[in-house]
């Protein structure tokens, strides 16, 4: 048996850049990840024409899921127009022939770095999150063999200890992103470095979320209608960022996650982080026929 | 080898800890040879012996960190039955977290050196399922206070504390859940004499106030004499003599024990 007898070089084998065996493996691992929500599944993680740490995990999942009819949207920190998002979007379109969009509502497949769009995702949409570090136990247990035993035993006491230490030292939970969350009452996962604002969007969501770390060669998933509960003390409630009262300086939108833009005089203005939602809000204000989807937050409160 | 221990005041009681015929080898080295022991509720068993005599290995087996080649180990507790060496990893962890406390000779083994002292104690409560911050804080403070740890240093990380203070944090962590059994592995080694005396006083007071069952391992006969009701002398992995502390110290029978006692005196 030789490598050439195992591998065929005909055209459809490399549709969407990845070869069929790589896709087959990632599909299997995605199915496993869906079957055991929040549990990390190792995968080989092929080379893609992008540096590790720039979204290779998310890209491999997207390349596996994409087909010529899939409408693809790529965002980076909420923005469609960042260099990274634009590069990945163009690459996906080039290798698969799939149409692309900036509109969350039109997309079938959304690859995102560090944000979940403000408009609610539907059951027919898939969200792929790029993950730099999939192991929530790493800050408390650097030995990955022991960390895996801790996952097997649901030994998550030290995750609360981390929160305890933050409250003792700073008076409040300081975990701004990658907030550890219990999935389906069993596995603690890191929801990728999305802000605390976005974590509740994963709870009992209609859409499938796949979280993939290319450098770390692991993926995990939050299937539709799955409980995602941020770790909290019974007497210290979970808090999202206080952005409810902030108003977007460009679109006038209020009650969404904002980017802070420091000004020369020391003050700050704010701009909605979900750039597509901001653009749609501006266009609607100008009188254009724009469909704004239902949002997870209304007036800064989770609906 | 089973040692019949003469403990008249406890003779009617059911032993809390029963270890029988425990042996453990590492390659060609037999670290523990056919050791049996019983410890009754509220009693302090001291294990003495020279370095390499197998006393710490035996203690680690009592803490379920090591599995022996042969032997059985039972605790007279409602939640466990049978040979504890046969428990799986998860059951061992839960039992140790809730019912067995340990203080190591080296605080680095028992503490998270860069976490707060109260956090170190809280960790034990968290493993047992406590999820209220205020409760964790209160109970950690109580345990540290019981260990005579200065509460103004409640949130200081152990790495900034002296050796004696680190041992107190370990002790607080060990007693936070009111363990049925407290294991102490050379708790005062490496401390200067005055600090040793303070830690021993704390241990003695805790034992008297809470009636904690203890197994203490030390090569220091003074420590054992201060704390133990009964003493087991180990040499080359085996028990050479066992009995009431006064008997052992006043009238040692085995030549090795005589040597130890006289060396000390």
Coordinates of C-alpha atoms in Angstrom, one line a residue:
Chain A
X1 CA 0.0 0.0 0.0
X2 CA 1.4 3.4 -1.0
X3 CA 0.3 6.9 -0.4
X4 CA -0.6 7.3 -4.1
X5 CA -2.9 4.3 -4.0
X6 CA -4.7 5.9 -1.0
X7 CA -5.0 9.3 -2.6
X8 CA -6.8 10.4 -5.7
X9 CA -5.8 13.6 -7.4
X10 CA -9.0 14.2 -9.3
X11 CA -10.6 17.6 -9.2
X12 CA -13.6 17.2 -6.9
X13 CA -11.3 15.8 -4.2
X14 CA -9.9 19.2 -3.5
X15 CA -13.1 21.3 -3.8
X16 CA -13.0 24.0 -1.2
X17 CA -9.2 23.7 -0.9
X18 CA -9.2 20.9 1.7
X19 CA -8.8 17.3 0.4
X20 CA -11.6 14.8 1.0
X21 CA -9.9 12.9 3.8
X22 CA -9.3 16.1 5.8
X23 CA -13.0 17.1 5.4
X24 CA -14.1 13.6 6.3
X25 CA -12.1 13.8 9.5
X26 CA -13.4 17.2 10.4
X27 CA -17.0 16.2 9.7
X28 CA -16.6 13.2 12.0
X29 CA -15.1 15.3 14.7
X30 CA -17.9 17.9 14.3
X31 CA -20.5 15.1 14.7
X32 CA -18.8 13.9 17.8
X33 CA -18.6 17.5 19.1
X34 CA -22.3 17.9 18.5
X35 CA -23.0 14.6 20.2
X36 CA -21.1 15.6 23.3
X37 CA -21.7 19.4 23.6
X38 CA -18.8 21.4 24.9
X39 CA -16.4 18.5 24.8
X40 CA -13.2 19.2 22.9
X41 CA -12.5 16.8 20.0
X42 CA -8.9 16.6 18.6
X43 CA -8.4 16.8 14.9
X44 CA -5.4 16.8 12.6
X45 CA -5.6 20.5 11.6
X46 CA -4.2 20.8 8.1
X47 CA -2.1 23.6 6.8
X48 CA -4.1 26.3 5.1
X49 CA -2.6 29.4 3.4
X50 CA -2.7 31.4 6.5
X51 CA -0.6 31.6 9.7
X52 CA -1.7 29.6 12.7
X53 CA -3.6 31.8 15.1
X54 CA -5.3 33.8 12.4
X55 CA -8.4 31.7 12.1
X56 CA -7.1 28.5 10.6
X57 CA -9.4 26.4 12.8
X58 CA -12.5 28.3 11.8
X59 CA -11.4 28.3 8.2
X60 CA -11.0 24.5 8.1
X61 CA -14.5 24.1 9.5
X62 CA -15.9 26.6 7.1
X63 CA -14.1 24.9 4.2
X64 CA -15.6 21.6 5.3
X65 CA -19.1 22.9 5.5
X66 CA -19.2 25.2 2.5
X67 CA -20.7 24.2 -0.8
X68 CA -21.3 26.3 -4.0
X69 CA -24.8 27.4 -2.7
X70 CA -23.7 28.4 0.8
X71 CA -23.8 32.1 1.5
X72 CA -20.8 33.0 3.5
X73 CA -20.3 35.9 5.9
X74 CA -17.0 36.5 7.7
X75 CA -16.6 38.9 10.6
X76 CA -13.7 39.9 12.8
X77 CA -14.5 41.5 16.1
X78 CA -17.9 42.3 14.7
X79 CA -16.6 44.0 11.6
X80 CA -17.0 42.7 8.0
X81 CA -14.4 45.0 6.7
X82 CA -11.3 44.2 8.7
X83 CA -8.3 42.9 6.7
X84 CA -8.6 39.4 8.3
X85 CA -12.3 39.1 7.7
X86 CA -12.0 40.4 4.1
X87 CA -9.1 38.0 3.3
X88 CA -10.9 34.9 4.7
X89 CA -14.1 35.9 3.0
X90 CA -12.3 36.3 -0.4
X91 CA -10.4 33.1 0.1
X92 CA -13.6 31.1 0.9
X93 CA -15.3 32.6 -2.1
X94 CA -12.4 31.8 -4.4
X95 CA -11.9 28.2 -3.5
X96 CA -15.5 27.2 -3.2
X97 CA -17.3 29.6 -5.6
X98 CA -19.8 30.3 -2.8
X99 CA -21.6 33.6 -2.7
X100 CA -20.6 36.0 0.1
X101 CA -22.7 38.6 2.0
X102 CA -22.3 41.1 4.7
X103 CA -25.9 40.7 5.9
X104 CA -26.3 38.4 8.9
X105 CA -29.8 37.5 7.9
X106 CA -28.7 36.4 4.4
X107 CA -25.8 34.2 5.5
X108 CA -26.0 30.4 5.8
X109 CA -22.5 30.1 7.3
X110 CA -21.0 32.8 9.5
X111 CA -17.3 32.6 10.4
X112 CA -16.5 34.9 13.2
X113 CA -13.6 36.0 15.3
X114 CA -14.5 37.1 18.9
X115 CA -18.2 38.2 18.3
X116 CA -21.6 36.9 17.7
X117 CA -23.8 39.1 15.5
X118 CA -26.5 41.2 17.2
X119 CA -29.3 39.8 15.1
X120 CA -30.6 36.4 16.2
X121 CA -29.4 33.5 14.2
X122 CA -31.8 31.0 12.8
X123 CA -31.9 27.2 12.9
X124 CA -30.7 27.0 9.3
X125 CA -27.6 29.1 10.0
X126 CA -24.2 27.8 11.3
X127 CA -21.9 30.0 13.3
X128 CA -18.2 29.1 13.2
X129 CA -16.1 30.7 15.9
X130 CA -12.3 31.0 15.7
X131 CA -10.7 29.9 19.0
X132 CA -7.2 30.7 20.0
X133 CA -7.2 28.5 23.2
X134 CA -10.0 25.9 23.5
X135 CA -8.9 24.6 26.9
X136 CA -10.7 26.5 29.7
X137 CA -8.6 24.7 32.4
X138 CA -5.3 25.9 31.0
X139 CA -5.0 28.9 33.4
X140 CA -5.6 26.6 36.4
X141 CA -3.9 23.4 35.1
X142 CA -1.1 23.7 32.7
X143 CA -0.6 19.9 32.4
X144 CA -3.0 18.9 29.7
X145 CA -3.1 15.3 30.7
X146 CA -4.4 16.2 34.1
X147 CA -6.7 18.8 32.5
X148 CA -8.3 16.0 30.5
X149 CA -8.8 13.9 33.6
X150 CA -10.4 16.9 35.2
X151 CA -12.9 17.2 32.3
X152 CA -13.6 13.5 32.6
X153 CA -14.3 13.9 36.3
X154 CA -16.2 17.2 35.8
X155 CA -13.6 18.5 38.3
X156 CA -14.2 22.2 37.8
X157 CA -13.7 23.5 41.3
X158 CA -10.6 25.4 40.2
X159 CA -12.6 27.4 37.6
X160 CA -14.6 28.8 40.4
X161 CA -11.4 29.4 42.4
X162 CA -10.2 31.6 39.5
X163 CA -13.4 33.7 39.8
X164 CA -13.0 33.7 43.6
X165 CA -9.5 35.1 43.2
X166 CA -10.7 37.8 40.8
X167 CA -13.4 38.9 43.3
X168 CA -10.9 38.9 46.2
X169 CA -8.3 40.9 44.3
X170 CA -10.5 43.3 42.3
X171 CA -13.9 43.2 44.0
X172 CA -15.6 41.8 40.9
X173 CA -15.2 39.1 38.3
X174 CA -12.6 40.5 35.9
X175 CA -13.0 37.8 33.2
X176 CA -13.8 40.0 30.2
X177 CA -13.7 37.5 27.4
X178 CA -13.5 33.7 27.0
X179 CA -15.9 33.5 30.0
X180 CA -15.9 29.8 31.0
X181 CA -19.3 28.3 30.6
X182 CA -20.9 25.0 31.4
X183 CA -22.5 23.4 28.4
X184 CA -25.4 21.1 28.7
X185 CA -24.7 20.8 32.4
X186 CA -21.6 18.7 31.8
X187 CA -18.5 20.2 30.1
X188 CA -17.0 23.5 30.8
X189 CA -15.9 25.2 27.6
X190 CA -14.3 28.5 26.6
X191 CA -16.7 30.2 24.2
X192 CA -13.7 31.7 22.4
X193 CA -12.8 35.3 23.3
X194 CA -16.3 36.7 22.7
X195 CA -17.2 39.4 25.3
X196 CA -19.5 38.5 28.2
X197 CA -22.2 40.3 26.3
X198 CA -22.3 37.5 23.7
X199 CA -22.2 34.4 26.0
X200 CA -26.0 34.5 26.8
X201 CA -26.6 34.4 23.0
X202 CA -25.4 30.8 23.0
X203 CA -27.8 29.6 25.6
X204 CA -30.7 27.7 24.0
X205 CA -29.9 29.3 20.7
X206 CA -31.6 28.0 17.5
X207 CA -28.4 27.8 15.5
X208 CA -25.5 25.4 15.6
X209 CA -22.2 26.9 16.8
X210 CA -18.9 25.2 16.0
X211 CA -15.8 26.5 17.8
X212 CA -12.5 25.5 16.3
X213 CA -8.8 26.1 17.2
X214 CA -6.5 25.3 14.3
X215 CA -3.2 25.9 16.2
X216 CA -4.4 23.8 19.1
X217 CA -6.0 21.2 16.8
X218 CA -9.3 20.9 18.7
X219 CA -12.9 21.8 18.1
X220 CA -16.0 21.8 20.2
X221 CA -19.7 22.6 19.5
X222 CA -22.8 24.0 21.0
X223 CA -25.7 22.3 19.2
X224 CA -29.1 24.1 18.9
X225 CA -31.2 24.4 22.0
X226 CA -28.4 23.6 24.4
X227 CA -27.9 25.1 27.8
X228 CA -24.9 27.3 28.1
X229 CA -24.5 28.7 31.6
X230 CA -21.6 31.0 32.5
X231 CA -19.9 29.8 35.7
X232 CA -21.0 32.0 38.6
X233 CA -21.3 31.9 42.3
X234 CA -24.9 31.5 43.6
X235 CA -24.6 34.9 45.3
X236 CA -22.6 36.8 42.6
X237 CA -24.7 37.1 39.5
X238 CA -23.3 37.0 35.9
X239 CA -23.0 40.5 34.5
X240 CA -22.6 41.6 30.9
X241 CA -20.7 44.7 29.9
X242 CA -22.6 47.9 30.8
X243 CA -23.2 49.0 27.2
X244 CA -27.0 49.2 27.5
X245 CA -27.1 53.0 27.7
X246 CA -24.3 53.6 25.1
X247 CA -25.3 55.2 21.8
X248 CA -23.5 54.5 18.5
X249 CA -22.0 57.8 17.3
X250 CA -22.5 56.9 13.6
X251 CA -25.8 55.0 13.5
X252 CA -27.5 56.2 16.6
X253 CA -28.2 52.6 17.6
X254 CA -28.5 52.1 21.3
X255 CA -28.4 49.1 23.6
X256 CA -25.8 47.0 21.7
X257 CA -22.2 46.0 22.2
X258 CA -20.0 49.0 21.4
X259 CA -16.4 49.7 20.5
X260 CA -14.9 52.6 22.4
X261 CA -13.2 55.2 20.4
X262 CA -11.0 57.5 22.6
X263 CA -11.0 61.2 21.6
X264 CA -8.2 63.7 21.7
X265 CA -9.9 65.6 24.6
X266 CA -9.9 62.4 26.8
X267 CA -13.5 61.6 26.3
X268 CA -14.8 58.6 24.3
X269 CA -17.3 58.0 21.6
X270 CA -18.8 54.7 20.8
X271 CA -19.5 52.8 17.6
X272 CA -21.6 49.7 17.3
X273 CA -19.3 46.6 17.1
X274 CA -21.5 44.7 14.7
X275 CA -20.7 46.8 11.7
X276 CA -23.4 45.3 9.4
X277 CA -26.1 46.0 11.9
X278 CA -24.8 49.6 12.2
X279 CA -24.8 50.1 8.5
X280 CA -28.3 48.7 8.2
X281 CA -29.4 51.1 11.0
X282 CA -27.9 54.0 9.1
X283 CA -29.5 53.0 5.8
X284 CA -32.9 52.6 7.5
X285 CA -32.6 56.1 9.1
X286 CA -31.9 57.4 5.6
X287 CA -35.1 55.9 4.3
X288 CA -33.8 52.8 2.6
X289 CA -35.8 49.6 2.6
X290 CA -33.8 47.5 5.0
X291 CA -34.8 44.4 7.0
X292 CA -33.5 44.6 10.5
X293 CA -33.7 41.2 12.1
X294 CA -34.8 40.4 15.6
X295 CA -31.9 41.1 18.0
X296 CA -30.9 39.1 21.1
X297 CA -30.7 42.4 23.1
X298 CA -33.5 45.0 23.2
X299 CA -32.6 48.4 24.7
X300 CA -29.6 46.8 26.3
X301 CA -31.5 44.0 28.0
X302 CA -31.4 40.4 26.9
X303 CA -34.8 39.6 25.4
Chain B
X1 CA 2.5 -8.8 59.9
X2 CA -0.3 -7.7 62.2
X3 CA 0.7 -5.8 65.3
X4 CA -1.8 -6.2 68.2
X5 CA -1.9 -2.8 69.8
X6 CA -2.7 -2.5 73.4
X7 CA -5.2 0.3 73.7
X8 CA -7.5 -0.5 76.6
X9 CA -9.4 2.8 76.7
X10 CA -10.4 2.2 73.1
X11 CA -10.9 -1.5 73.1
X12 CA -14.7 -1.3 72.7
X13 CA -14.6 1.2 69.9
X14 CA -14.8 0.4 66.2
X15 CA -11.6 1.5 64.4
X16 CA -12.1 4.4 62.0
X17 CA -9.2 3.4 59.9
X18 CA -8.1 -0.2 59.2
X19 CA -5.2 -1.0 57.0
X20 CA -4.2 -4.6 56.6
X21 CA -1.2 -6.2 55.1
X22 CA -0.3 -3.3 52.9
X23 CA 2.8 -3.7 50.7
X24 CA 4.2 -1.5 48.0
X25 CA 7.3 -1.9 45.8
X26 CA 8.9 0.4 43.3
X27 CA 10.9 -1.9 41.0
X28 CA 13.2 -3.9 43.2
X29 CA 12.7 -1.6 46.2
X30 CA 10.1 -2.7 48.6
X31 CA 9.0 0.5 50.2
X32 CA 6.3 -0.8 52.5
X33 CA 6.2 -4.4 53.7
X34 CA 3.0 -6.0 55.0
X35 CA 2.0 -3.1 57.2
X36 CA -1.2 -3.2 59.2
X37 CA -2.7 -0.5 61.4
X38 CA -5.8 0.5 63.1
X39 CA -6.7 4.0 64.2
X40 CA -9.7 4.6 66.5
X41 CA -11.9 7.7 66.3
X42 CA -10.3 10.7 68.0
X43 CA -7.0 9.0 68.3
X44 CA -3.6 10.2 67.1
X45 CA -1.3 7.5 65.6
X46 CA 2.3 8.6 65.2
X47 CA 4.5 6.8 62.7
X48 CA 8.2 7.2 63.2
X49 CA 11.2 5.9 61.4
X50 CA 14.4 7.0 59.6
X51 CA 14.3 8.4 56.1
X52 CA 13.4 5.8 53.6
X53 CA 11.6 3.6 56.1
X54 CA 8.3 3.8 54.1
X55 CA 6.3 5.9 56.5
X56 CA 5.5 8.7 54.0
X57 CA 4.7 6.1 51.3
X58 CA 2.3 4.4 53.7
X59 CA 0.7 7.8 54.4
X60 CA 0.3 8.6 50.7
X61 CA -1.5 5.3 50.4
X62 CA -3.8 6.2 53.2
X63 CA -4.5 9.4 51.3
X64 CA -5.3 7.3 48.2
X65 CA -2.5 8.9 46.2
X66 CA -0.8 5.6 45.7
X67 CA -2.2 2.1 45.2
X68 CA -0.4 -0.7 47.0
X69 CA 0.6 -4.0 45.4
X70 CA -1.4 -5.9 48.1
X71 CA -3.5 -5.0 51.1
X72 CA -6.8 -3.5 52.1
X73 CA -7.8 -0.2 53.6
X74 CA -11.2 0.6 55.0
X75 CA -12.7 3.7 56.7
X76 CA -15.6 3.3 59.1
X77 CA -17.7 6.0 57.4
X78 CA -21.3 5.7 56.2
X79 CA -20.6 6.8 52.7
X80 CA -17.9 4.3 51.9
X81 CA -17.6 0.6 52.3
X82 CA -15.1 -2.1 51.2
X83 CA -11.5 -1.8 50.3
X84 CA -10.8 1.9 49.4
X85 CA -7.8 0.9 47.3
X86 CA -10.3 -0.5 44.8
X87 CA -12.2 2.8 44.4
X88 CA -11.9 4.4 41.0
X89 CA -10.1 7.8 40.5
X90 CA -13.3 9.9 40.8
X91 CA -14.5 8.2 44.0
X92 CA -11.0 8.5 45.5
X93 CA -11.0 12.2 44.7
X94 CA -14.4 12.8 46.2
X95 CA -13.6 10.8 49.3
X96 CA -10.3 12.6 49.8
X97 CA -11.8 16.0 49.1
X98 CA -14.6 15.5 51.6
X99 CA -13.4 13.2 54.3
X100 CA -9.6 13.1 54.4
X101 CA -7.3 16.1 55.0
X102 CA -3.6 16.1 54.5
X103 CA -0.8 18.4 55.4
X104 CA 2.4 17.8 53.4
X105 CA 5.9 18.4 54.5
X106 CA 6.4 20.6 51.4
X107 CA 3.7 23.3 51.2
X108 CA 4.3 23.4 47.4
X109 CA 2.6 20.0 47.2
X110 CA -0.5 21.1 49.1
X111 CA -1.0 24.8 48.2
X112 CA -1.4 26.9 45.1
X113 CA 1.4 29.3 46.0
X114 CA 0.2 32.2 43.9
X115 CA -3.4 32.1 44.9
X116 CA -4.7 33.8 48.1
X117 CA -4.5 31.9 51.4
X118 CA -8.3 32.1 51.7
X119 CA -8.6 30.9 48.1
X120 CA -6.4 27.9 48.9
X121 CA -8.9 26.9 51.7
X122 CA -11.8 27.8 49.5
X123 CA -10.6 25.4 46.8
X124 CA -11.3 22.5 49.1
X125 CA -14.8 23.8 49.7
X126 CA -15.3 24.3 46.0
X127 CA -14.4 20.7 45.3
X128 CA -17.0 19.6 47.8
X129 CA -19.6 21.7 45.9
X130 CA -19.9 24.9 47.8
X131 CA -20.9 27.7 45.3
X132 CA -21.7 30.7 47.4
X133 CA -18.9 33.3 47.5
X134 CA -19.9 34.7 51.0
X135 CA -20.1 31.2 52.4
X136 CA -16.7 30.3 51.0
X137 CA -15.1 33.4 52.4
X138 CA -16.6 32.9 55.9
X139 CA -15.7 29.3 56.1
X140 CA -12.2 29.9 54.8
X141 CA -11.7 32.6 57.4
X142 CA -13.0 30.3 60.1
X143 CA -10.7 27.5 59.2
X144 CA -7.7 29.9 59.0
X145 CA -8.6 31.3 62.3
X146 CA -8.8 27.9 63.8
X147 CA -5.3 27.3 62.5
X148 CA -4.2 30.5 64.2
X149 CA -3.4 32.2 61.0
X150 CA -3.5 36.0 61.2
X151 CA -6.7 37.1 59.4
X152 CA -5.1 40.3 58.3
X153 CA -3.1 38.2 55.8
X154 CA -6.2 36.4 54.7
X155 CA -5.7 37.1 51.0
X156 CA -1.9 37.0 50.9
X157 CA -0.6 34.3 48.6
X158 CA 1.4 31.5 50.4
X159 CA 4.5 32.4 48.4
X160 CA 4.7 35.6 50.4
X161 CA 4.3 33.8 53.8
X162 CA 6.8 32.1 56.1
X163 CA 7.1 28.3 56.3
X164 CA 5.1 28.2 59.5
X165 CA 2.3 30.3 58.0
X166 CA 2.3 28.1 54.9
X167 CA 1.8 25.1 57.2
X168 CA -1.1 26.8 58.9
X169 CA -2.7 27.5 55.5
X170 CA -2.3 23.8 54.7
X171 CA -3.8 22.9 58.0
X172 CA -6.7 25.3 57.5
X173 CA -7.3 23.7 54.1
X174 CA -7.2 20.2 55.6
X175 CA -9.7 20.9 58.3
X176 CA -12.0 23.2 56.4
X177 CA -14.4 20.4 55.7
X178 CA -14.2 18.8 59.2
X179 CA -12.4 15.7 57.8
X180 CA -12.9 12.3 59.5
X181 CA -9.2 11.7 59.1
X182 CA -6.3 14.1 59.1
X183 CA -3.0 13.0 57.7
X184 CA 0.2 14.9 58.6
X185 CA 3.4 14.2 56.7
X186 CA 6.3 15.8 58.6
X187 CA 4.3 18.9 59.3
X188 CA 7.0 20.7 61.3
X189 CA 10.1 19.6 59.3
X190 CA 12.1 22.6 58.1
X191 CA 10.6 25.0 60.6
X192 CA 12.7 26.6 63.3
X193 CA 12.1 25.3 66.9
X194 CA 9.9 28.2 68.1
X195 CA 7.6 27.9 65.0
X196 CA 7.6 24.2 65.4
X197 CA 6.3 24.5 68.9
X198 CA 3.6 26.9 67.7
X199 CA 2.4 24.6 65.0
X200 CA 2.4 21.6 67.4
X201 CA 0.4 23.6 69.9
X202 CA -2.1 24.4 67.2
X203 CA -2.3 20.8 66.1
X204 CA -2.8 19.6 69.7
X205 CA -5.5 22.2 70.4
X206 CA -7.3 21.3 67.2
X207 CA -7.2 17.6 68.0
X208 CA -8.6 18.3 71.5
X209 CA -11.3 20.8 70.4
X210 CA -12.5 18.8 67.4
X211 CA -11.6 15.3 68.4
X212 CA -10.0 14.8 65.0
X213 CA -8.5 11.4 64.2
X214 CA -4.9 11.9 63.0
X215 CA -2.1 10.0 61.5
X216 CA 1.2 11.9 61.8
X217 CA 4.4 10.9 60.2
X218 CA 7.7 12.2 61.5
X219 CA 11.3 11.3 62.0
X220 CA 11.2 13.7 65.0
X221 CA 10.4 11.7 68.1
X222 CA 9.7 15.0 70.0
X223 CA 6.8 15.8 67.6
X224 CA 5.4 12.3 67.9
X225 CA 5.7 12.3 71.7
X226 CA 3.8 15.6 71.9
X227 CA 0.9 14.5 69.7
X228 CA 0.5 10.8 69.4
X229 CA -1.5 8.4 71.6
X230 CA 0.0 5.4 69.9
X231 CA 3.2 5.0 68.0
X232 CA 4.2 2.7 65.2
X233 CA 7.9 2.4 64.5
X234 CA 8.9 1.6 60.9
X235 CA 12.2 0.4 59.5
X236 CA 13.0 -0.7 55.9
X237 CA 9.3 -0.7 55.0
X238 CA 8.1 -2.8 57.9
X239 CA 6.7 -2.2 61.4
X240 CA 9.2 -3.2 64.0
X241 CA 7.3 -2.1 67.1
X242 CA 4.0 -0.5 67.9
X243 CA 2.2 0.4 71.1
X244 CA 1.1 3.2 73.4
X245 CA 3.3 6.3 73.1
X246 CA 4.3 6.1 76.8
X247 CA 5.3 2.5 76.4
X248 CA 7.3 3.1 73.4
X249 CA 9.2 6.0 74.8
X250 CA 9.7 4.6 78.3
X251 CA 10.2 1.0 77.6
X252 CA 11.2 0.4 74.0
X253 CA 11.5 -3.3 73.2
X254 CA 13.0 -3.5 69.7
X255 CA 16.7 -2.7 69.4
X256 CA 16.0 -0.2 66.6
X257 CA 13.4 1.6 68.7
X258 CA 15.8 1.7 71.7
X259 CA 18.4 3.2 69.4
X260 CA 15.9 5.8 68.2
X261 CA 14.7 6.7 71.6
X262 CA 18.1 6.9 73.2
X263 CA 19.4 8.9 70.3
X264 CA 16.7 11.4 70.9
X265 CA 17.2 11.5 74.6

